[in-house]
């Protein structure tokens, strides 16, 4: 089963609801079930999902959704708000010790990307904060791990502290701090070996290092693709080491990254950075809001909904919908709607937000040329008031005048008129099919500017 | 339940071929098993009636094992039908049906035999390793090289990960440890060229097996996936019928994205088998269920620990036994 974004899933549920005057509690239940599935498919831990859904349901059954004109969008909005709340705000600050060096410890499972992240973090510290870090190779277990850090150090022209593979990681860490003091490095980043959170001996080693070097930051490095187990890993590392933050790696893949939500929920520690690629400058501040959208599989649609709510007057939208329903929609209305839409951003994302338009397939993934929209606007603006109200007035000479006024050809004027006419017919059909009947299949709905 | 009896006999009875294998599984999977089957037991104890709530909880248990929503939904539907058909009301009875169905997915329709590596006797066999970053490709190659060498095969390794810092050195350490030759170029060179040289070297040294490492790559990086196809084409061109195996290495802690990995890597390199690594943690490995069920790609090896001999051939029976051992033992009483 291919993953569908939450917007699509909700759309299906909403189709069943359209036509009913009000949204029932049962409808909300069905919608929250879709939200639940979307979150589970995104690898959010099922316990976290459960709590989350409970909160969403409470709000959704309340007035804000059930009395809304667009219940589906309202549910999404509630979900988004709750999700963003849970994820917390952006926090990508790195601690600074009162007396240098500031010590950062990198911990995590095998293969999470600790060593690479160590290199990236060092790069970030130097580039953004003008710091002078010392890298510490404390992974004495994995073959060539020290070598890996040394290679990264060479690429970055940064010092790497190592005592080889025979030394004790605790000693390595302690001596590295002394070295940093002597060499005036203001940051020390300790790369530790990957280990299972249930490996008592190796976790004990980390506790020992922590007790000795008293790090200002303990970063848990987690693979963004981690599944349900993310909860156990994060909880366990946090309990044993009291981590100060999380770095989420491999976020440039196509995973939804529900692990982020799970980790935040069980540890309540901020996710500070995200690994966005294999190059050393591809470590970014983590954006909780973007992550929330990503987990839901809806790109930026959410923020567009917010924008739409800012830009489109709810009352006016209702009027427009009423006009569509009664097919008394005029060129003026159309122009106004286009104007509102254009204020909001990339047009193809917004089509779905025109009242009614999101119920139609075929409008998705449409590539629109902004220029063409300007042409359409120009044509409409070249019409007289009367013509805009009543397109049936059009005759050859009027069309010629409009074409001249707008700088377009008569053919284009004709095309727009024809498409507008079709659109009105479609609207009529749509209002007829509200109530559950399916409209004609296969026939796309074309806006005049497509 | 006769099926369980058969399983039980296989691992504890007189015809037990490999007690250490099942022990290993039991050990490696103990955390998995404890939590998984104790949850099912919990569930059964908590509910007297087999109703919607019961199924909802069961759904959660399976989902928490990373089985995947689609597979779980199918399974629950089947279970509901089965419960209706057999008119089961008692939750104790339904436990048997649950295990039966889970086992069915593991096995599919077919055999219960161990999935062997496809190896040509007396000729060079080539195994290509692919996967995303950090799943344990290089470590798996080291372990497999050890295993094959123990079996008396002459093994050559090709260091095709020319991208990640220290990857070549990592494979070299494994080569030394295991005592096999490693063919390498400098870091940053063309991986296809390294693999080409690897094939030539393995041929001229009359090796039995060539294990090819590749750089980890996320499956949505089209260019990198194309590079991988090229590597495979080079092998195909040099030896007809090769590579004999393309093994996708999957991290057991990975969630639903593992399915996307399996699909995309299969599309570009025709994956013939899976190595499931890091199964010694608390991750449930339920993804094996989903992948076997949806893509029919068999799991050939399982990584159960960090030691050189912690790579085991995947034996579906042993795996299932590991998961359900508590339940089996309980039923015996």
XYZ file of C-alpha atoms in Angstrom:
783
model
C 0.000 0.000 0.000
C 1.546 3.238 -1.053
C 1.683 5.926 1.494
C -0.811 8.661 1.045
C -0.379 11.981 2.674
C -2.753 12.856 5.453
C -4.443 15.463 3.281
C -5.380 12.772 0.743
C -6.562 10.351 3.379
C -8.734 12.932 5.047
C -10.070 13.988 1.706
C -11.443 10.494 1.192
C -13.167 10.544 4.532
C -14.525 13.991 3.913
C -16.018 12.951 0.590
C -18.370 10.759 2.534
C -19.292 13.619 4.782
C -19.921 16.267 2.161
C -23.520 16.994 1.786
C -24.298 16.457 5.396
C -25.067 19.736 7.039
C -22.927 19.021 10.056
C -20.080 16.805 11.010
C -21.010 14.166 13.531
C -18.932 12.729 16.299
C -18.666 9.542 14.281
C -17.209 11.516 11.383
C -14.594 13.025 13.636
C -13.784 9.571 14.898
C -13.244 8.389 11.367
C -11.037 11.342 10.607
C -8.907 10.810 13.680
C -8.519 7.185 12.670
C -6.952 8.369 9.432
C -4.659 10.641 11.398
C -3.686 7.677 13.545
C -2.834 5.531 10.540
C -0.818 8.306 8.961
C 1.222 8.731 12.133
C 1.794 5.004 12.521
C 2.908 4.682 8.930
C 5.315 7.488 9.650
C 6.886 5.356 12.437
C 5.621 7.432 15.321
C 5.531 5.145 18.339
C 2.061 3.730 18.909
C 1.893 4.897 22.524
C 2.784 8.411 21.499
C 0.161 8.211 18.771
C -2.449 7.090 21.262
C -1.959 10.057 23.593
C -1.797 12.363 20.674
C -5.028 11.170 19.103
C -6.780 11.558 22.404
C -5.907 15.217 22.526
C -6.845 15.804 18.915
C -10.180 14.115 19.407
C -11.025 16.258 22.375
C -10.427 19.391 20.418
C -11.994 18.121 17.234
C -15.216 17.059 18.854
C -15.427 20.492 20.331
C -16.807 23.328 18.344
C -13.851 24.363 16.284
C -14.090 21.484 13.846
C -17.675 20.425 13.855
C -19.033 23.840 13.094
C -16.440 24.699 10.549
C -17.092 25.112 6.868
C -14.089 22.982 6.039
C -13.935 20.242 8.663
C -11.128 18.348 6.946
C -8.859 21.333 6.915
C -9.788 22.090 10.480
C -8.797 18.613 11.578
C -5.492 19.022 9.813
C -5.042 22.357 11.494
C -5.740 20.923 14.921
C -3.367 18.033 14.236
C -0.691 20.385 13.060
C -1.045 22.641 16.075
C -0.901 19.770 18.502
C 2.035 18.272 16.659
C 3.942 21.513 16.658
C 3.228 21.954 20.342
C 4.610 18.536 21.018
C 7.694 19.085 18.897
C 8.493 22.338 20.646
C 10.151 25.390 19.180
C 13.394 25.598 17.328
C 16.405 25.153 19.604
C 19.708 24.842 17.890
C 21.884 26.651 20.403
C 24.986 24.896 21.648
C 26.037 25.367 25.241
C 29.082 27.420 26.105
C 31.115 26.539 29.183
C 31.979 29.271 31.666
C 35.549 28.242 31.401
C 36.665 26.672 28.114
C 36.779 24.130 26.718
C 33.113 23.366 26.211
C 32.754 19.607 26.053
C 30.293 17.814 23.786
C 29.761 14.060 23.943
C 28.269 12.197 20.999
C 26.404 9.001 21.833
C 24.086 6.579 20.047
C 23.526 3.184 18.457
C 25.853 1.715 15.865
C 25.514 3.235 12.434
C 23.470 6.229 13.530
C 26.108 8.548 12.109
C 28.005 9.756 15.177
C 31.403 10.124 13.552
C 30.098 11.939 10.495
C 27.988 14.190 12.726
C 31.023 14.909 14.888
C 32.799 16.214 11.798
C 29.773 18.218 10.703
C 29.265 19.726 14.132
C 32.903 20.777 14.329
C 32.551 22.392 10.929
C 29.426 24.233 12.054
C 31.099 25.450 15.249
C 33.954 26.907 13.308
C 31.923 28.382 10.466
C 29.006 29.798 12.380
C 30.488 30.530 15.774
C 34.129 30.977 14.869
C 35.207 28.275 17.305
C 38.275 26.091 17.349
C 37.247 22.537 18.201
C 39.288 19.465 19.020
C 37.882 16.144 17.800
C 38.359 13.142 20.059
C 38.458 9.597 18.701
C 37.059 7.545 21.566
C 35.602 4.752 19.428
C 38.225 2.077 19.961
C 35.954 -0.823 19.001
C 34.791 -0.427 15.434
C 37.594 -1.125 12.973
C 38.982 2.057 11.434
C 36.630 4.353 13.356
C 39.614 6.398 14.529
C 40.866 6.473 10.979
C 37.496 7.769 9.841
C 37.607 10.673 12.290
C 41.208 11.421 11.368
C 40.246 11.592 7.698
C 37.423 13.980 8.539
C 39.860 16.038 10.628
C 42.193 16.231 7.667
C 39.376 17.327 5.372
C 38.457 20.044 7.839
C 42.039 20.858 8.804
C 41.171 20.294 12.435
C 43.115 18.521 15.158
C 42.034 14.982 16.125
C 43.029 13.528 19.471
C 43.670 9.787 19.525
C 45.484 7.266 21.673
C 44.983 4.379 19.256
C 42.750 1.406 19.802
C 44.485 -0.036 22.851
C 43.636 2.843 25.163
C 40.641 3.043 27.437
C 37.956 5.446 26.118
C 37.671 7.048 29.564
C 41.417 7.817 29.562
C 41.221 9.086 26.019
C 38.471 11.517 26.974
C 40.295 12.755 30.060
C 43.591 13.280 28.294
C 41.859 14.992 25.392
C 40.492 17.657 27.734
C 43.984 18.350 29.045
C 45.263 18.533 25.489
C 42.511 20.978 24.539
C 43.378 23.214 27.489
C 47.033 23.206 26.522
C 46.271 23.913 22.859
C 43.545 26.461 23.592
C 40.770 24.611 21.825
C 37.514 26.139 23.025
C 35.400 23.097 22.102
C 36.009 19.381 22.537
C 33.769 16.923 20.680
C 34.070 13.342 21.868
C 33.083 10.701 19.319
C 32.155 7.561 21.245
C 31.590 4.056 19.899
C 28.120 2.994 18.863
C 26.482 0.721 21.381
C 23.184 -0.869 22.237
C 21.246 0.909 24.951
C 20.851 -2.446 26.700
C 24.585 -3.156 26.767
C 25.281 -2.517 30.440
C 29.079 -2.697 30.240
C 29.338 -0.222 27.378
C 26.691 2.094 28.814
C 28.692 2.038 32.045
C 31.706 3.226 30.093
C 29.745 6.222 28.804
C 28.569 7.053 32.323
C 32.179 6.977 33.453
C 33.277 9.303 30.673
C 30.426 11.626 31.507
C 31.283 11.653 35.213
C 34.926 12.434 34.428
C 34.709 15.090 31.736
C 31.403 16.671 32.848
C 30.248 17.536 29.330
C 28.169 20.639 28.690
C 26.229 18.788 26.037
C 25.435 15.122 25.549
C 24.004 14.662 22.076
C 22.123 11.506 21.219
C 22.548 10.783 17.527
C 19.543 8.976 16.047
C 18.882 7.670 12.564
C 15.725 9.361 11.240
C 14.606 6.040 9.760
C 14.341 4.375 13.163
C 11.048 2.613 13.757
C 9.043 1.932 16.885
C 12.207 1.108 18.825
C 13.244 4.779 18.833
C 11.295 5.158 22.053
C 13.285 2.469 23.861
C 16.605 3.752 22.600
C 15.941 7.383 23.463
C 14.403 6.610 26.813
C 17.265 4.374 27.820
C 20.057 6.723 26.730
C 18.289 9.612 28.399
C 17.779 7.772 31.665
C 21.367 6.651 31.858
C 23.117 9.737 30.545
C 20.602 12.565 30.868
C 21.166 13.749 27.318
C 20.892 17.450 26.528
C 19.808 17.209 22.925
C 19.254 15.047 19.889
C 20.738 15.066 16.400
C 18.564 13.420 13.782
C 20.589 12.001 10.891
C 19.853 10.861 7.332
C 16.899 13.191 7.115
C 17.707 13.718 3.459
C 16.210 10.308 2.768
C 12.554 9.688 2.043
C 11.588 8.571 5.536
C 8.734 10.386 7.216
C 10.790 10.523 10.367
C 8.130 9.800 12.952
C 10.968 8.816 15.266
C 11.511 12.526 15.863
C 8.110 12.806 17.475
C 8.583 9.667 19.551
C 11.938 10.825 20.853
C 10.653 14.252 21.754
C 7.636 12.777 23.490
C 9.555 10.337 25.693
C 12.628 12.435 26.511
C 11.305 15.968 26.276
C 14.762 16.950 25.084
C 15.096 19.233 22.072
C 16.082 17.905 18.678
C 18.744 20.429 17.836
C 20.201 19.463 14.494
C 19.387 17.458 11.417
C 21.826 15.705 9.095
C 20.759 16.580 5.562
C 23.417 14.998 3.397
C 26.791 13.321 3.221
C 28.859 16.465 2.906
C 30.423 18.071 5.948
C 28.426 21.284 5.680
C 25.104 19.477 5.554
C 24.114 19.788 9.187
C 21.182 22.120 9.714
C 19.233 23.510 12.592
C 16.212 21.298 13.167
C 12.864 22.851 12.264
C 10.134 21.263 14.375
C 7.392 22.809 12.289
C 8.665 21.412 9.026
C 9.093 18.060 10.681
C 5.484 18.087 11.789
C 4.353 18.568 8.198
C 6.725 15.933 6.949
C 5.493 13.344 9.406
C 1.971 13.972 8.244
C 3.058 13.703 4.631
C 1.681 16.992 3.535
C 4.536 19.215 2.576
C 3.722 22.821 3.117
C 0.007 22.503 2.631
C -0.525 23.213 6.279
C 1.119 26.563 6.245
C -0.853 27.358 3.138
C -4.040 26.612 4.980
C -2.949 29.060 7.595
C -2.155 31.588 4.943
C -5.482 31.020 3.319
C -7.184 31.669 6.575
C -5.336 34.917 6.921
C -6.033 36.020 3.384
C -9.465 34.694 2.651
C -12.247 36.226 4.543
C -14.373 33.379 5.830
C -17.615 35.200 5.051
C -16.501 36.043 1.553
C -15.504 32.401 0.986
C -18.959 31.327 1.981
C -20.477 33.758 -0.464
C -18.236 32.484 -3.210
C -19.182 28.936 -2.517
C -22.796 29.893 -2.599
C -22.225 31.540 -5.950
C -20.521 28.446 -7.274
C -23.394 26.359 -6.131
C -25.956 28.524 -7.853
C -23.678 29.054 -10.836
C -23.969 32.819 -10.525
C -20.227 33.034 -10.431
C -18.929 35.906 -12.547
C -15.631 37.011 -13.990
C -15.387 39.518 -11.168
C -15.621 36.790 -8.590
C -13.107 34.828 -10.519
C -10.693 37.715 -10.645
C -11.059 38.313 -6.955
C -10.428 34.695 -6.171
C -7.366 34.622 -8.338
C -6.082 37.721 -6.637
C -6.481 36.147 -3.226
C -4.847 32.985 -4.357
C -1.885 34.759 -5.878
C -1.161 36.504 -2.629
C -0.575 33.181 -1.028
C 2.299 31.690 -2.952
C 3.010 28.994 -5.515
C -0.151 28.556 -7.465
C -0.123 24.804 -8.000
C -0.191 24.199 -4.265
C -3.080 26.497 -3.857
C -5.517 25.140 -6.388
C -6.640 22.608 -3.854
C -7.564 25.371 -1.524
C -10.030 27.133 -3.738
C -13.378 26.405 -2.227
C -14.649 23.239 -3.786
C -11.673 22.660 -6.010
C -9.946 20.285 -3.633
C -12.709 17.799 -4.109
C -11.644 17.163 -7.640
C -8.978 14.812 -8.805
C -6.767 15.872 -11.633
C -6.120 19.220 -10.077
C -3.238 17.804 -8.168
C 0.275 17.874 -9.537
C -0.751 20.512 -11.986
C 2.043 22.681 -13.229
C 0.893 26.192 -13.768
C 2.562 28.985 -15.588
C 2.363 32.197 -13.615
C 2.575 34.121 -16.866
C -0.598 32.560 -18.114
C -2.389 33.711 -15.036
C -1.304 37.234 -15.722
C -2.682 36.865 -19.231
C -6.013 35.710 -17.901
C -6.080 38.605 -15.485
C -5.316 41.010 -18.294
C -8.111 39.631 -20.424
C -10.652 39.888 -17.628
C -9.526 43.351 -16.744
C -10.072 44.433 -20.324
C -13.739 43.508 -20.110
C -16.375 46.023 -19.216
C -18.261 45.662 -15.973
C -21.281 44.406 -17.802
C -19.326 41.850 -19.745
C -17.845 40.484 -16.565
C -21.275 40.037 -15.075
C -22.788 38.556 -18.164
C -20.456 36.804 -20.603
C -23.365 36.124 -22.950
C -23.028 39.703 -24.170
C -19.848 38.751 -25.976
C -19.764 39.229 -29.720
C -17.006 39.458 -32.279
C -16.333 43.157 -31.883
C -16.293 43.014 -28.075
C -13.853 40.124 -28.243
C -11.649 42.054 -30.613
C -11.625 45.012 -28.247
C -10.776 42.831 -25.275
C -7.968 41.158 -27.176
C -6.527 44.515 -28.111
C -6.853 45.856 -24.613
C -5.152 42.913 -23.023
C -2.534 42.380 -25.665
C -3.672 38.814 -26.221
C -5.156 37.171 -29.288
C -8.857 36.717 -29.956
C -8.264 32.971 -29.840
C -7.099 33.301 -26.275
C -10.093 35.384 -25.348
C -12.314 32.744 -26.911
C -10.555 30.000 -25.023
C -11.017 31.770 -21.731
C -14.677 32.356 -22.386
C -15.216 28.755 -23.321
C -13.353 27.465 -20.295
C -15.177 29.803 -17.981
C -18.418 28.514 -19.373
C -17.312 24.914 -18.796
C -16.227 25.772 -15.317
C -19.647 27.125 -14.500
C -21.228 23.978 -15.840
C -18.889 21.916 -13.715
C -19.820 23.926 -10.663
C -23.430 23.211 -11.336
C -22.679 19.527 -11.610
C -20.710 19.642 -8.435
C -23.465 21.224 -6.486
C -25.775 18.574 -7.901
C -23.506 15.770 -6.861
C -23.243 16.958 -3.312
C -25.124 14.456 -1.356
C -22.986 11.498 -2.173
C -23.546 10.935 -5.864
C -20.418 10.589 -7.866
C -19.740 12.991 -10.677
C -18.634 12.041 -14.132
C -15.327 10.325 -14.039
C -12.426 11.116 -16.267
C -13.516 14.558 -17.189
C -11.049 16.958 -15.728
C -11.978 20.323 -14.436
C -10.066 23.011 -16.219
C -9.466 26.423 -14.901
C -9.234 28.948 -17.693
C -5.597 29.516 -16.993
C -4.511 25.927 -17.298
C -0.864 -27.698 18.420
C 1.013 -30.027 16.159
C 2.923 -27.282 14.461
C 4.466 -26.143 17.694
C 5.261 -29.687 18.576
C 7.140 -29.994 15.338
C 9.056 -26.827 16.069
C 9.757 -27.844 19.576
C 10.986 -31.246 18.472
C 13.201 -29.696 15.937
C 15.031 -27.612 18.465
C 14.948 -29.633 21.613
C 14.253 -33.137 20.400
C 16.629 -35.875 19.327
C 16.786 -34.841 15.701
C 18.154 -31.522 16.725
C 20.742 -30.677 14.109
C 22.030 -27.433 15.457
C 21.398 -26.725 19.080
C 23.854 -23.859 19.140
C 22.009 -22.125 16.339
C 18.729 -22.095 18.158
C 20.500 -21.065 21.350
C 22.063 -18.220 19.512
C 18.693 -17.122 18.258
C 17.189 -17.494 21.664
C 19.967 -15.463 23.171
C 20.016 -12.780 20.522
C 16.280 -12.509 20.427
C 15.664 -12.830 24.122
C 14.760 -9.187 24.487
C 12.616 -9.282 21.433
C 10.965 -12.474 22.508
C 10.355 -11.437 26.061
C 8.632 -8.255 25.206
C 6.793 -9.586 22.204
C 5.316 -12.765 23.549
C 4.798 -11.403 27.020
C 2.737 -8.730 25.391
C 0.624 -11.305 23.615
C 0.260 -13.195 26.866
C -0.709 -9.997 28.634
C -3.235 -9.349 26.007
C -4.748 -12.768 26.258
C -4.880 -12.598 30.029
C -6.478 -9.188 30.046
C -9.341 -10.004 27.776
C -11.927 -12.658 28.310
C -13.791 -11.932 25.147
C -12.518 -11.731 21.621
C -13.990 -8.391 20.642
C -13.059 -5.169 18.889
C -10.991 -3.921 21.818
C -9.057 -7.135 21.791
C -8.194 -6.781 18.142
C -7.299 -3.154 18.571
C -4.755 -4.045 21.227
C -3.383 -6.878 19.155
C -2.978 -4.436 16.316
C -0.871 -2.244 18.559
C 1.367 -5.071 19.655
C 2.107 -5.963 16.070
C 2.630 -2.381 15.045
C 5.044 -1.853 17.911
C 7.071 -4.706 16.416
C 7.482 -2.643 13.208
C 5.454 -5.145 11.230
C 3.909 -2.326 9.246
C 0.371 -1.021 9.204
C -0.684 -2.619 5.918
C 0.483 -6.101 6.908
C -1.054 -5.772 10.342
C -4.403 -4.720 8.913
C -4.420 -7.699 6.552
C -3.475 -10.004 9.365
C -6.158 -8.682 11.682
C -8.748 -9.073 8.946
C -7.718 -12.667 8.407
C -7.766 -13.306 12.107
C -11.231 -11.894 12.454
C -12.433 -14.174 9.697
C -10.729 -17.171 11.210
C -12.185 -16.425 14.631
C -15.613 -16.184 13.123
C -15.176 -19.355 11.084
C -13.978 -21.426 14.016
C -16.414 -19.697 16.304
C -13.718 -18.840 18.836
C -14.824 -16.891 21.864
C -12.105 -17.664 24.357
C -8.974 -15.547 24.107
C -6.799 -18.534 25.015
C -7.792 -20.263 21.841
C -7.254 -17.215 19.742
C -3.644 -17.135 20.830
C -3.032 -20.239 18.811
C -4.616 -18.747 15.759
C -2.511 -15.614 16.119
C 0.722 -17.579 16.262
C -0.360 -19.742 13.392
C -1.104 -16.748 11.189
C 2.133 -14.976 12.071
C 4.097 -18.083 11.281
C 2.270 -18.413 8.003
C 3.433 -14.985 6.936
C 7.000 -15.802 7.848
C 6.942 -18.957 5.806
C 4.743 -17.856 2.976
C 3.392 -20.739 0.981
C 6.655 -22.449 0.478
C 9.386 -24.413 2.099
C 10.672 -24.366 5.603
C 14.249 -24.853 4.543
C 17.122 -22.550 5.325
C 17.722 -20.026 2.584
C 21.186 -20.879 1.376
C 23.474 -18.534 -0.462
C 23.503 -19.167 -4.176
C 27.058 -20.394 -4.702
C 28.670 -21.907 -7.799
C 30.794 -24.902 -6.975
C 34.254 -24.764 -8.480
C 33.617 -21.337 -10.003
C 33.879 -17.801 -8.769
C 30.706 -16.619 -7.036
C 30.175 -12.900 -6.623
C 28.141 -11.340 -3.837
C 27.286 -7.651 -4.026
C 26.322 -5.827 -0.832
C 24.032 -2.814 -0.995
C 22.129 -0.696 1.511
C 21.698 2.714 3.105
C 24.315 4.336 5.329
C 25.179 2.788 8.667
C 23.294 -0.490 8.396
C 26.425 -2.600 8.763
C 27.460 -3.604 5.248
C 31.186 -3.657 5.893
C 30.802 -5.451 9.222
C 28.524 -8.030 7.601
C 31.087 -8.628 4.858
C 33.745 -9.197 7.512
C 31.564 -11.675 9.325
C 30.511 -13.470 6.150
C 34.116 -13.664 4.951
C 34.965 -15.359 8.230
C 32.070 -17.772 7.881
C 32.952 -18.700 4.302
C 36.604 -19.096 5.106
C 35.717 -21.450 7.943
C 33.842 -23.490 5.351
C 37.100 -23.811 3.441
C 36.398 -21.289 0.708
C 38.923 -18.895 -0.735
C 37.509 -15.427 -0.272
C 38.476 -12.064 -1.764
C 36.999 -8.717 -0.671
C 36.582 -5.662 -2.918
C 36.567 -2.282 -1.143
C 33.899 -0.607 -3.253
C 33.054 2.023 -0.641
C 35.436 4.683 -1.841
C 33.324 7.507 -0.466
C 32.981 7.297 3.297
C 36.019 8.312 5.284
C 37.761 5.260 6.707
C 35.600 2.710 4.893
C 38.474 1.151 2.979
C 40.569 0.908 6.142
C 37.630 -0.652 7.949
C 37.401 -3.415 5.365
C 41.166 -3.863 5.470
C 41.043 -4.437 9.216
C 38.415 -7.098 8.634
C 40.577 -8.624 5.890
C 43.494 -8.893 8.287
C 41.347 -10.191 11.095
C 39.815 -12.907 8.967
C 42.887 -13.530 6.839
C 41.583 -12.752 3.356
C 42.836 -10.454 0.630
C 41.281 -7.012 0.089
C 41.337 -5.369 -3.343
C 41.262 -1.591 -3.056
C 41.853 1.708 -4.769
C 42.365 5.104 -3.238
C 39.522 6.884 -1.489
C 37.410 8.857 -3.922
C 38.092 6.639 -6.944
C 35.407 5.068 -9.152
C 33.721 2.195 -7.303
C 32.970 0.387 -10.571
C 36.715 0.319 -11.314
C 37.460 -1.147 -7.890
C 34.880 -3.862 -8.393
C 36.250 -4.560 -11.883
C 39.718 -5.033 -10.398
C 38.212 -7.154 -7.661
C 36.664 -9.474 -10.225
C 39.926 -9.756 -12.163
C 41.933 -10.416 -9.015
C 39.466 -12.997 -7.731
C 39.567 -14.758 -11.108
C 43.350 -14.822 -11.331
C 43.692 -16.082 -7.773
C 41.101 -18.801 -8.386
C 39.000 -17.549 -5.516
C 35.663 -19.184 -4.712
C 33.903 -16.085 -3.530
C 34.223 -12.349 -4.120
C 32.425 -10.132 -1.624
C 31.875 -6.606 -2.940
C 31.394 -3.731 -0.521
C 29.655 -0.573 -1.708
C 29.134 2.837 -0.139
C 25.949 3.313 1.830
C 23.442 5.474 0.005
C 19.947 6.683 0.658
C 17.590 5.173 -1.861
C 16.152 8.503 -2.997
C 19.497 9.673 -4.368
C 18.988 8.855 -8.017
C 22.580 9.447 -9.104
C 23.953 7.202 -6.419
C 21.466 4.473 -7.275
C 22.555 4.724 -10.915
C 26.142 4.346 -9.804
C 25.122 1.134 -8.070
C 23.458 -0.194 -11.226
C 26.674 0.506 -13.053
C 28.675 -1.471 -10.502
C 26.322 -4.380 -11.010
C 26.602 -4.128 -14.798
C 30.379 -4.303 -14.546
C 30.104 -7.564 -12.637
C 27.530 -8.919 -15.101
C 29.776 -8.112 -18.020
C 32.840 -9.769 -16.544
C 31.171 -12.970 -15.366
C 28.024 -14.284 -17.017
C 25.417 -15.079 -14.405
C 27.046 -12.880 -11.798
C 26.468 -11.376 -9.308
C 25.127 -14.584 -7.853
C 23.708 -12.744 -4.899
C 22.806 -9.117 -4.317
C 22.314 -8.766 -0.588
C 20.479 -5.789 0.803
C 21.641 -5.056 4.325
C 18.821 -3.783 6.547
C 19.079 -2.408 10.063
C 16.506 -4.139 12.281
C 15.831 -0.879 14.100
C 14.611 0.698 10.859
C 10.902 1.348 10.636
C 8.639 1.505 7.628
C 11.352 3.007 5.466
C 12.897 -0.464 5.180
C 10.124 -1.339 2.755
C 11.019 1.636 0.589
C 14.676 0.573 0.774
C 13.844 -2.961 -0.297
C 11.714 -1.738 -3.187
C 14.126 0.863 -4.510
C 17.292 -1.179 -4.154
C 15.526 -4.091 -5.863
C 14.579 -1.856 -8.737
C 18.168 -0.832 -9.372
C 20.078 -3.997 -8.446
C 17.630 -6.934 -8.347
C 18.147 -7.744 -4.704
C 18.181 -11.521 -4.138
C 18.275 -11.576 -0.371
C 18.325 -9.580 2.826
C 20.719 -9.421 5.742
C 18.943 -8.198 8.838
C 21.483 -6.647 11.194
C 21.454 -5.452 14.822
C 18.747 -7.857 15.849
C 20.409 -8.209 19.225
C 18.961 -4.914 20.416
C 15.379 -4.335 21.461
C 14.191 -3.815 17.909
C 11.594 -6.399 17.032
C 12.590 -7.214 13.487
C 8.936 -7.309 12.473
C 9.956 -5.762 9.205
C 11.011 -9.245 8.102
C 7.375 -10.221 8.175
C 6.336 -7.314 6.021
C 9.126 -7.690 3.505
C 8.684 -11.426 3.083
C 4.992 -10.902 2.821
C 4.983 -8.015 0.387
C 8.116 -8.405 -1.699
C 8.938 -12.098 -1.396
C 12.573 -11.273 -0.807
C 13.990 -13.920 1.513
C 16.111 -13.064 4.511
C 19.379 -14.950 4.179
C 21.354 -13.814 7.204
C 20.715 -12.282 10.574
C 23.206 -10.218 12.572
C 22.847 -11.154 16.221
C 25.809 -9.475 17.842
C 29.145 -7.785 17.424
C 31.439 -10.786 17.394
C 32.883 -12.231 14.212
C 30.695 -15.336 14.391
C 27.499 -13.489 15.230
C 26.208 -13.722 11.688
C 23.726 -16.560 11.324
C 22.037 -18.037 8.308
C 18.432 -17.057 8.460
C 16.322 -19.970 9.487
C 12.687 -19.025 9.533
C 11.871 -21.757 12.015
C 14.593 -20.729 14.389
C 13.539 -17.139 14.054
C 9.940 -17.919 14.817
C 10.992 -20.175 17.618
C 12.967 -17.297 19.096
C 9.953 -15.048 18.916
C 7.508 -17.506 20.367
C 9.665 -19.560 22.700
C 7.901 -18.322 25.828
C 4.537 -19.163 24.416
C 5.672 -22.596 23.362
C 7.135 -23.404 26.716
C 4.024 -22.248 28.433
C 1.887 -24.487 26.329
C 4.031 -27.440 27.173
C 3.135 -27.135 30.838
